[in-house]
Tab-separated table of C-alpha atoms in Angstrom:
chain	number	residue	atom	x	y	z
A	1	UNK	CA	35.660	43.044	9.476
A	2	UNK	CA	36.121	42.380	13.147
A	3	UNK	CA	32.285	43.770	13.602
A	4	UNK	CA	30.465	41.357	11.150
A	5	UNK	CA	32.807	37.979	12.554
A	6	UNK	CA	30.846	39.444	16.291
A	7	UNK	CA	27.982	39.680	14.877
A	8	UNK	CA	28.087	36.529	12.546
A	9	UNK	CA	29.314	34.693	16.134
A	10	UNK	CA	26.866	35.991	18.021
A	11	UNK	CA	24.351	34.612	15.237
A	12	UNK	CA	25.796	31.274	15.626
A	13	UNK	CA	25.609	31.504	19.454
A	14	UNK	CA	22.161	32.054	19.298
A	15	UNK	CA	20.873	29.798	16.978
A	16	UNK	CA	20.164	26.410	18.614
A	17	UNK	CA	21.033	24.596	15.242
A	18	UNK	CA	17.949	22.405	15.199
A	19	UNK	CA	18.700	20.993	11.559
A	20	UNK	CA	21.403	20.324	8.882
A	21	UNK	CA	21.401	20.035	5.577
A	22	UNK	CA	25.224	18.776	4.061
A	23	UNK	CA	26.810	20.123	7.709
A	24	UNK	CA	25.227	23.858	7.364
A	25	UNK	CA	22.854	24.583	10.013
A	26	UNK	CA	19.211	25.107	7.965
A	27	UNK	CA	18.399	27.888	10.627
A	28	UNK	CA	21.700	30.358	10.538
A	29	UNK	CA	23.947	28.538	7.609
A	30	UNK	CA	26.941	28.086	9.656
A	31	UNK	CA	28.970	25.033	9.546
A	32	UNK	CA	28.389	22.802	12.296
A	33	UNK	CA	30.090	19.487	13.567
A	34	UNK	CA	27.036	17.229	13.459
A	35	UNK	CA	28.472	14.940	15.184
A	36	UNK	CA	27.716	16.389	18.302
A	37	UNK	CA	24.269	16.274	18.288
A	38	UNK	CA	21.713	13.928	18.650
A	39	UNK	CA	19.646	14.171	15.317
A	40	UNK	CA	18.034	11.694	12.372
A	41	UNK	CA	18.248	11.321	9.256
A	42	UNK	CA	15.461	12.882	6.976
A	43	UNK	CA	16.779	11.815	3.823
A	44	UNK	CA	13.634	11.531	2.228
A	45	UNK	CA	12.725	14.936	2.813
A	46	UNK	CA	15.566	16.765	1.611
A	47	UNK	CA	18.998	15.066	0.714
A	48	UNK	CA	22.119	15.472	3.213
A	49	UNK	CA	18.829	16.951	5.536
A	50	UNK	CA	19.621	15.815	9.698
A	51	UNK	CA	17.062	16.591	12.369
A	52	UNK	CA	17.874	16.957	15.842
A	53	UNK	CA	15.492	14.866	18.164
A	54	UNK	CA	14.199	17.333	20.166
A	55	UNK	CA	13.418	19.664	16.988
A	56	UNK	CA	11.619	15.976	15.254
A	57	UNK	CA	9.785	16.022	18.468
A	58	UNK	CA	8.705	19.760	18.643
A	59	UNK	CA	7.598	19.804	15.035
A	60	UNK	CA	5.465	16.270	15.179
A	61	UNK	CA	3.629	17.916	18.202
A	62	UNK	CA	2.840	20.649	16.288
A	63	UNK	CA	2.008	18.766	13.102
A	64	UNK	CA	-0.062	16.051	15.223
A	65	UNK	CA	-2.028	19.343	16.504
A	66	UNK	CA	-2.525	20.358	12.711
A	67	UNK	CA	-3.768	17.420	11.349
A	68	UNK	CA	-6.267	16.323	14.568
A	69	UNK	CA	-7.979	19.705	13.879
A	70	UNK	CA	-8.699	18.618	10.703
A	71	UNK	CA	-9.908	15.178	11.442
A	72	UNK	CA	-7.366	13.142	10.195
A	73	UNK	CA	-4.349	10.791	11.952
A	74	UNK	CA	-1.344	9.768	10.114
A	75	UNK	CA	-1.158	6.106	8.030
A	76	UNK	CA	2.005	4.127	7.286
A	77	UNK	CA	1.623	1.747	4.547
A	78	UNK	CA	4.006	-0.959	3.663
A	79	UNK	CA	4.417	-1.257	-0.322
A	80	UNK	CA	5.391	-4.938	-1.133
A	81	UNK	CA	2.444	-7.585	-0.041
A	82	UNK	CA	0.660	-4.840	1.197
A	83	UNK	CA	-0.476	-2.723	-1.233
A	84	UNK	CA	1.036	-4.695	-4.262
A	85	UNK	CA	3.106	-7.553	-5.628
A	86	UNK	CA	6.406	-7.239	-7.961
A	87	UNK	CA	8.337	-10.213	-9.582
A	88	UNK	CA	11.544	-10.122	-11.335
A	89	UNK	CA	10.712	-11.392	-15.471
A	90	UNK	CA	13.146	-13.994	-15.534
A	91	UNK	CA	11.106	-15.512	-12.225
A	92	UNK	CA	7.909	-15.301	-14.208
A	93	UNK	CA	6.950	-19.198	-14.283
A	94	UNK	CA	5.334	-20.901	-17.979
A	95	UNK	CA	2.073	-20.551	-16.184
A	96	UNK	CA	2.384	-17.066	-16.028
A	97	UNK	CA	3.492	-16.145	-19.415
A	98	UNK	CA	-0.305	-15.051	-20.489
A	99	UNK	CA	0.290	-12.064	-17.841
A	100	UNK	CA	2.323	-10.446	-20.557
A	101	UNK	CA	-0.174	-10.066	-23.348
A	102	UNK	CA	-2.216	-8.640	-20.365
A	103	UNK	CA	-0.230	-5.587	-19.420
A	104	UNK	CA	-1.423	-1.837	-18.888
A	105	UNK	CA	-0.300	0.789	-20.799
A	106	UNK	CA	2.244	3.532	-18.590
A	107	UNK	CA	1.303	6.567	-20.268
A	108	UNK	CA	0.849	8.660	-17.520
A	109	UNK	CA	-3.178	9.379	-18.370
A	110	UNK	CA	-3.665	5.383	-18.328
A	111	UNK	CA	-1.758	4.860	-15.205
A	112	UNK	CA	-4.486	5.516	-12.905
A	113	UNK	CA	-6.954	2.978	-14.512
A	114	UNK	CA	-4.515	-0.077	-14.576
A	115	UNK	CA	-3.484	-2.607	-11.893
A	116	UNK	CA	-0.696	-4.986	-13.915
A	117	UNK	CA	2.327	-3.078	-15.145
A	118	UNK	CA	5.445	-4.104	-17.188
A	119	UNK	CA	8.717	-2.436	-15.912
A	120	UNK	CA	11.474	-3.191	-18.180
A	121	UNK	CA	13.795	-0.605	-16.717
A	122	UNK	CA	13.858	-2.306	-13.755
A	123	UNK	CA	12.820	-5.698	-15.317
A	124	UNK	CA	10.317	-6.841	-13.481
A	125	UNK	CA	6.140	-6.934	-13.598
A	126	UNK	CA	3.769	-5.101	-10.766
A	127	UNK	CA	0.928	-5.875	-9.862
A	128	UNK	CA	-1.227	-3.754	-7.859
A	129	UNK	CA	-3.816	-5.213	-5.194
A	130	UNK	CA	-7.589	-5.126	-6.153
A	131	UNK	CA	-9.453	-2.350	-4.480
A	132	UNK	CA	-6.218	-0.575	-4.061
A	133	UNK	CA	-7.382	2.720	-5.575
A	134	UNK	CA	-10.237	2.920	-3.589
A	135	UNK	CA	-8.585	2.451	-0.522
A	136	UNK	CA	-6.182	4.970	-1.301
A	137	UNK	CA	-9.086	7.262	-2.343
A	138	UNK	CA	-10.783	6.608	1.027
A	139	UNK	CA	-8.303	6.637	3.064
A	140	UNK	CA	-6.814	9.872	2.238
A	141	UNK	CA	-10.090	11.734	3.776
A	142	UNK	CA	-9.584	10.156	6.777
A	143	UNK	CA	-4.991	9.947	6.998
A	144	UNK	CA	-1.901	11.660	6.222
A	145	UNK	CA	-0.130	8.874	4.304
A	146	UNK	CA	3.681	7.567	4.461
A	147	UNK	CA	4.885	5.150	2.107
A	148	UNK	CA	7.242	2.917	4.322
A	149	UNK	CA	9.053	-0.003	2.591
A	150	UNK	CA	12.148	-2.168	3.083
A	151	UNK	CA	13.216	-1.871	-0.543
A	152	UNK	CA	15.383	0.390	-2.677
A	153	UNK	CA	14.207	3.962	-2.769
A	154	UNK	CA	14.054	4.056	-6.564
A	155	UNK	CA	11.832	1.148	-6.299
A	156	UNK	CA	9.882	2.404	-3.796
A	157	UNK	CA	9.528	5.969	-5.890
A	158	UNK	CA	8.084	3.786	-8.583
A	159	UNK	CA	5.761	1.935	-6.869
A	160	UNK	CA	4.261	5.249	-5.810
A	161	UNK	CA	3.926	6.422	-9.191
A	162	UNK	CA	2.015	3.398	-9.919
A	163	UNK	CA	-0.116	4.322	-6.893
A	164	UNK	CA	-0.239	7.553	-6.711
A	165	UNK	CA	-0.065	8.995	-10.493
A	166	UNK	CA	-1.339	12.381	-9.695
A	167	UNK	CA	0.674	13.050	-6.619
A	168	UNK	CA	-2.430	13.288	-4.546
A	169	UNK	CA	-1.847	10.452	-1.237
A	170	UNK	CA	1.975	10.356	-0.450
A	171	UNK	CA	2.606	14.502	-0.171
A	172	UNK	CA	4.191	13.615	3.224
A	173	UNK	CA	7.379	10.907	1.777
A	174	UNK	CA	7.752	7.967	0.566
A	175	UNK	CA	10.292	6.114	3.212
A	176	UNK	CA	13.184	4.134	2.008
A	177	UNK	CA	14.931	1.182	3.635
A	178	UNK	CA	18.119	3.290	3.541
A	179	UNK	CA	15.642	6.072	5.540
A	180	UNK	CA	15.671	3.881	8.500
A	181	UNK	CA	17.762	4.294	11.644
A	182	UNK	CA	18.077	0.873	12.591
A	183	UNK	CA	18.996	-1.835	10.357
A	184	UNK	CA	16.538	-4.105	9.298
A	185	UNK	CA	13.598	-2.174	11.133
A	186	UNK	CA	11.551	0.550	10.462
A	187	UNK	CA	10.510	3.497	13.273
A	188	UNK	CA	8.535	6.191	13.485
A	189	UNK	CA	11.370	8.507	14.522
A	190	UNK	CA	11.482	9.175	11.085
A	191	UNK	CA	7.966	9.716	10.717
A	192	UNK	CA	6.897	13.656	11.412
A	193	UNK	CA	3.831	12.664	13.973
A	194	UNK	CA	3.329	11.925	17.333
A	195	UNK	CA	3.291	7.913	17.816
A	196	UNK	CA	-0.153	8.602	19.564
A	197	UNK	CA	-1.421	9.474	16.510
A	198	UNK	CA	-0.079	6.489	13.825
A	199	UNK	CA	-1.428	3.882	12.273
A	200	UNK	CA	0.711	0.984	10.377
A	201	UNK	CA	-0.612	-1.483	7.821
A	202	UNK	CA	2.444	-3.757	7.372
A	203	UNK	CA	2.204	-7.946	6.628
A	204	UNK	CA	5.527	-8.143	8.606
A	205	UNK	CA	5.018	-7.711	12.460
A	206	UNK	CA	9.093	-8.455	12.798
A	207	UNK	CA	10.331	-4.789	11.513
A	208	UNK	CA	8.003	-3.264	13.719
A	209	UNK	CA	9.602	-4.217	16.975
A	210	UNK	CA	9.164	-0.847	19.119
A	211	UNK	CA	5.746	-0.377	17.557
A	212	UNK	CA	3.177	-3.165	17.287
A	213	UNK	CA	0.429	-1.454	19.258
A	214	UNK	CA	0.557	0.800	16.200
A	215	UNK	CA	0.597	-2.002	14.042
A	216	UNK	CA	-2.440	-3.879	11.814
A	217	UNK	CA	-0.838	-6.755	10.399
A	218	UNK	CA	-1.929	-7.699	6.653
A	219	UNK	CA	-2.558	-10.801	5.087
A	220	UNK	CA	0.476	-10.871	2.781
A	221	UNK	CA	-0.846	-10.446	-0.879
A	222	UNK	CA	1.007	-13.411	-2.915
A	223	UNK	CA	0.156	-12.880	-6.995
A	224	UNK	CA	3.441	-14.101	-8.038
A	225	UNK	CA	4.872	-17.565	-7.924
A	226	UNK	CA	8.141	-15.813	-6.716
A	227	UNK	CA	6.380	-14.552	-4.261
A	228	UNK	CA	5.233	-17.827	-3.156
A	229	UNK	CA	8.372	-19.182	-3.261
A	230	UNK	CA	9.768	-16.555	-1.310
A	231	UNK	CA	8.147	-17.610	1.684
A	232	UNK	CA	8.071	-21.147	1.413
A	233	UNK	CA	4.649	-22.013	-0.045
A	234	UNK	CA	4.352	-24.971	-2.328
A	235	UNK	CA	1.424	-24.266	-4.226
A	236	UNK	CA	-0.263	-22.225	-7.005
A	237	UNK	CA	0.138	-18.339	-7.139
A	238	UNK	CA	-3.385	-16.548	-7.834
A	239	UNK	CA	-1.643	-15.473	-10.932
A	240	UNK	CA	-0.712	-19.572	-12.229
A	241	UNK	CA	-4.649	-19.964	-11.015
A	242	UNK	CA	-5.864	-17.241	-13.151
A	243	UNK	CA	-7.365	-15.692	-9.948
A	244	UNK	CA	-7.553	-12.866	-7.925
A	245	UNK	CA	-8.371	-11.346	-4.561
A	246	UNK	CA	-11.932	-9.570	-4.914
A	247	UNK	CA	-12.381	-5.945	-4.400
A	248	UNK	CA	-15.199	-6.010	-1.887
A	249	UNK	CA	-14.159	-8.462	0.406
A	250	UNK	CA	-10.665	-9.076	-0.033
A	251	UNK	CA	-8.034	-7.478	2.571
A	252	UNK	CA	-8.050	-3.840	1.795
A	253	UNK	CA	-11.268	-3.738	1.666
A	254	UNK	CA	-11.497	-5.295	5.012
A	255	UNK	CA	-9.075	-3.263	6.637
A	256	UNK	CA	-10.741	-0.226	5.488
A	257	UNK	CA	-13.726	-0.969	7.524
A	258	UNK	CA	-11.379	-1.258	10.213
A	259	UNK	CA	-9.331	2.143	10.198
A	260	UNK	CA	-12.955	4.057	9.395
A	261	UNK	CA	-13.997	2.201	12.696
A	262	UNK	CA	-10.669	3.642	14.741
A	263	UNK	CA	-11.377	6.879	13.166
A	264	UNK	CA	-14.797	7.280	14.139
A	265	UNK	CA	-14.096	6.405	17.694
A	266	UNK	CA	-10.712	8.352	17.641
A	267	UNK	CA	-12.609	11.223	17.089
A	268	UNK	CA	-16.187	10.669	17.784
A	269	UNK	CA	-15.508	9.581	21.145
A	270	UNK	CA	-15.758	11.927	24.746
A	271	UNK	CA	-16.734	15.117	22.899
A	272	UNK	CA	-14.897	18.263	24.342
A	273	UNK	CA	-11.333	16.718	25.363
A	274	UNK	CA	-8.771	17.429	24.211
A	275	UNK	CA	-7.901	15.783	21.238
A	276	UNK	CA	-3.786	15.969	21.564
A	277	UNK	CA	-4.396	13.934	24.925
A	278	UNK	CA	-6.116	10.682	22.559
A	279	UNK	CA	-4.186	7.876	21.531
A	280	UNK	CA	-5.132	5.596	18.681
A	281	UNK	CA	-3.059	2.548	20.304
A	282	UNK	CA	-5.980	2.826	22.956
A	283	UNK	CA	-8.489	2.694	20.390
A	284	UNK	CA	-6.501	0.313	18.040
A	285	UNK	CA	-6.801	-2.472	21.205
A	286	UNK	CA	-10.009	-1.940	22.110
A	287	UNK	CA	-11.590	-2.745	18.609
A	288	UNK	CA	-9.304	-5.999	18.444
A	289	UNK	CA	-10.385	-6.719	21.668
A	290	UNK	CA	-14.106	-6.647	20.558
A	291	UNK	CA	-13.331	-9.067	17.682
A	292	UNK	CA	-13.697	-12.571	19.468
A	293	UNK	CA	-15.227	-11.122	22.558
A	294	UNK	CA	-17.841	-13.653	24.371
A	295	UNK	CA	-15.341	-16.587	22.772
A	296	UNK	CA	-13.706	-18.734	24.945
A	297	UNK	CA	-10.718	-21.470	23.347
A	298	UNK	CA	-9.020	-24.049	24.170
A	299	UNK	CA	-6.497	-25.265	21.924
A	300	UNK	CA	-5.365	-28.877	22.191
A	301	UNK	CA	-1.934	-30.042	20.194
A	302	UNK	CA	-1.594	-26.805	18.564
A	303	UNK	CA	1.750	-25.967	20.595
A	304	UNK	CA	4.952	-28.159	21.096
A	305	UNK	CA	4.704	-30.637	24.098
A	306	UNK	CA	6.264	-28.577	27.399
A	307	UNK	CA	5.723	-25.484	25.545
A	308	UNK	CA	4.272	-22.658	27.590
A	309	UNK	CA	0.942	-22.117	25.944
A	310	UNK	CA	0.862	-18.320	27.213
A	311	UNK	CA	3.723	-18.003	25.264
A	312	UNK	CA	2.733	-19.160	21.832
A	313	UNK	CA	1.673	-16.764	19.235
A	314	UNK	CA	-1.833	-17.611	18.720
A	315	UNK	CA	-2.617	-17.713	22.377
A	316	UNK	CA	-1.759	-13.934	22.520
A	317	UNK	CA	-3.578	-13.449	19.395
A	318	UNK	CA	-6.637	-15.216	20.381
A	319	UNK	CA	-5.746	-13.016	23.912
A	320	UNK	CA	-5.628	-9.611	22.089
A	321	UNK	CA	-8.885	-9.854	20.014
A	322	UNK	CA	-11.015	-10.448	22.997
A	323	UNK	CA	-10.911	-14.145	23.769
A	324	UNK	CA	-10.490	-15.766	26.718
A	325	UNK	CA	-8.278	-18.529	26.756
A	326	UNK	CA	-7.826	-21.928	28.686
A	327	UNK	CA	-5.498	-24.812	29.040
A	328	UNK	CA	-8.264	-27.267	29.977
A	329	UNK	CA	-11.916	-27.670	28.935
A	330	UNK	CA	-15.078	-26.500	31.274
A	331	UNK	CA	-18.924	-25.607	30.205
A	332	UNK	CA	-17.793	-21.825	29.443
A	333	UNK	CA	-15.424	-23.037	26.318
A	334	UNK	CA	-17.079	-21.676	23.278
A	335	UNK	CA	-14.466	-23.069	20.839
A	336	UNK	CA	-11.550	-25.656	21.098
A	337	UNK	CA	-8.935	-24.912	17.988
A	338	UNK	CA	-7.218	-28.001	16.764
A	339	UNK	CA	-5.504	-29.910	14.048
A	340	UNK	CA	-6.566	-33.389	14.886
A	341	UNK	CA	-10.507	-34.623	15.667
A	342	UNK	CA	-8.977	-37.592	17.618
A	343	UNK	CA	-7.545	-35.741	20.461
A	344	UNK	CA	-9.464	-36.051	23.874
A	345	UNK	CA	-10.416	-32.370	23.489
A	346	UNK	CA	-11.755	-32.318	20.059
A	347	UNK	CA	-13.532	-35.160	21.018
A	348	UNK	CA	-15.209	-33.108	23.652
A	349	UNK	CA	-15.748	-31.006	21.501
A	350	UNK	CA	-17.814	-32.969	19.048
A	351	UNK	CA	-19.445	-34.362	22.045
A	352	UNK	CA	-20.966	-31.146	23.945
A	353	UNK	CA	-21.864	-29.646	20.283
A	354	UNK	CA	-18.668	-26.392	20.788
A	355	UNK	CA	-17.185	-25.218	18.169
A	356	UNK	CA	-14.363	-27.278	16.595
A	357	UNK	CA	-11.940	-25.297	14.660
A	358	UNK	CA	-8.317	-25.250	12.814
A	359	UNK	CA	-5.982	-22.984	14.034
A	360	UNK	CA	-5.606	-20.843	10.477
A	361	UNK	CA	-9.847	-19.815	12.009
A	362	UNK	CA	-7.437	-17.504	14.624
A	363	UNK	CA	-5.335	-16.345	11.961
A	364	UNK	CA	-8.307	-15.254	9.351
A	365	UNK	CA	-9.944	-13.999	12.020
A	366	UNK	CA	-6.717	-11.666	13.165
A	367	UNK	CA	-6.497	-10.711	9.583
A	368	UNK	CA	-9.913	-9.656	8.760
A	369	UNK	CA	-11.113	-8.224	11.844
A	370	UNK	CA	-13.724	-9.966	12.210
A	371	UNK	CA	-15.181	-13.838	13.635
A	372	UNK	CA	-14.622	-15.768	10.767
A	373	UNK	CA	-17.619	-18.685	10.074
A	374	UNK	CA	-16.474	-21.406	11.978
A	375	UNK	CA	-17.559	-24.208	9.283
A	376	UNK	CA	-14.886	-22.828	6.819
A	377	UNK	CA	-12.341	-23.743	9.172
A	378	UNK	CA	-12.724	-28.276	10.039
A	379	UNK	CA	-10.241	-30.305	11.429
A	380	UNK	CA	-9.106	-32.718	9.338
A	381	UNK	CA	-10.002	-36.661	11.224
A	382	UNK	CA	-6.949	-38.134	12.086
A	383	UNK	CA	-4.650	-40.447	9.811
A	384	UNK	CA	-5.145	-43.838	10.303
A	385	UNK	CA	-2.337	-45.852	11.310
């Protein structure tokens, strides 16, 4: 007996306990006090499952290498306003009582050809984003894809069944809010892939806080009323309108265009290096910065009076796809962005035939990736007193 406790000690010695699943070591099955290592949470992998950091590191490295040589980079994709919409029944408005003689069948051959689903397990209606199988189709040739949402992980397992019926897109995990290390943020130290290598499509910039150069922020995807409500708009859901996004132009299919942009770059790019030295960030900033290059804007009563107009959000956003921007007008402006014709500026404006836009042209433009046509975007004339 004394020869097998050496031997099983000198097992235990060696192994540098890189994992745990329920307190055994996943290497040598010995008991270990967890507590004393620095390690993360994989939940979502395998339950009870902790990773120590350096191990997470060594293994994304190695997966990173994997997945470069086959020409692909690694997509996180938000689930609600992203990719679809859910409301609760009892929030579904009068206007939107047709939706339920309009709902797909979940027999799991008919999942894959509907977008509008009634849950009554979890009573509530989903509605998936038009062009959303396509993108998914797409973008699986191109990324290794994460589901990473905020919301319950039953929910979120759901959602993916909606998406992904035949188990073909999410083979790496579906990411739950309780999956996160850091309340009320998500991070990629959960994610097994070099940050170098990671895209996010998200609508909410505010969760990504240690990783907005990965980030492509989406124009949130309101089909509900609730969802409307839920962030303060007072107006008609596409549902109460009987509308929809459209498939070729709406945001996926924007976006798309996008990532198959970064990707051919990513990899098209300097032929020979090395492609573990690349980073997609890089790439990621110089197509935004190519967006509004040649523009130059001056906004005028867009920001609070005394505010520091470096500091407001759509000065760094005209800033970061390409434009250059100015707190006073010269002959090099190209566009001053407004609310109000009457102001000295948009006067100016008018005057010397520039471009006179509303502030939401910024935002579009942010969203879609591309210079939005400025006569879809007027300044209202000012109220008169």
């Amino acid at each position: 007996m004394r020869v097998i406790r050496a031997e099983a000690s000198t097992e235990e010695d060696m192994c540098k306990h890189p994992g745990f699943i329920s307190g055994l070591c996943y290497m040598c099955g010995h008991k270990v006090d967890v507590e004393k290592y620095d390690s993360v949470a994989l939940t979502y992998v395998h339950q009870g499952m902790r990773v120590v950091t350096d191990e997470i590191a060594r293994v994304g490295k190695n997966e990173s290498k994997k997945l470069l040589r086959q020409k692909k980079l690694y997509l996180v994709l938000d689930l609600d306003h992203t990719l679809l919409n859910s409301t609760r029944l009892v929030d579904v408005t009068p206007e939107e009582e047709y939706l339920k003689s309009q709902i797909d069948s979940l027999r799991a051959k008919d999942i894959s050809r509907g977008s509008l689903f009634r849950l009554d397990f979890m009573n509530m209606l989903t509605k998936l984003r038009p062009f959303v199988r396509t993108f998914l189709e797409e973008a699986n040739n191109m990324f290794e894809m994460y589901i990473y949402t905020m919301g319950e992980r039953s929910y979120a397992l759901q959602m993916a069944s909606l998406l992904d019926p035949e188990k073909v897109y999410f083979r790496s995990g579906v990411i739950a809010k309780d999956d996160s290390t850091q309340k009320h943020q998500k991070g990629l130290d959960v994610v097994l892939g070099q940050e170098s290598a990671v895209l996010i499509l998200d609508d909410t910039e505010s969760v990504w806080a240690k990783h907005k150069e990965n980030l492509i922020l989406m124009e949130r995807y309101h089909f509900f009323a609730s969802s409307c409500r839920q962030f303060g708009f007072n107006c008609k859901s596409l549902s109460e309108l009987k509308s929809d996004e459209t498939e070729t132009e709406g945001a996926l299919a924007s976006v798309l265009k996008v990532l198959k942009q970064i990707h051919s770059m990513f990899f098209d790019s300097e032929p020979g290096a090395d492609l573990a030295d690349r980073d997609v960030r890089q790439v990621l900033k110089t197509v935004r910065r190519s967006v509004l290059n040649g523009c130059t804007v001056v906004f005028s009563r867009v920001f609070p009076t005394r505010f520091q107009a470096e500091n407001h959000h759509l000065w760094k956003m005209a800033e970061q796809l390409g434009a250059i921007c100015l707190t006073e007008v010269d002959p090099s402006v190209t566009h001053v962005v407004s609310t109000d014709t009457g102001t000295e500026k948009s006067r100016w404006a008018l005057q010397e035939k520039k471009f006179l836009v509303h502030p939401q042209w910024i935002e579009a433009t942010n969203y879609f990736w591309q210079k939005q046509p400025e006569d879809k975007f007027p300044v209202s004339q000012p109220k008169s007193q």
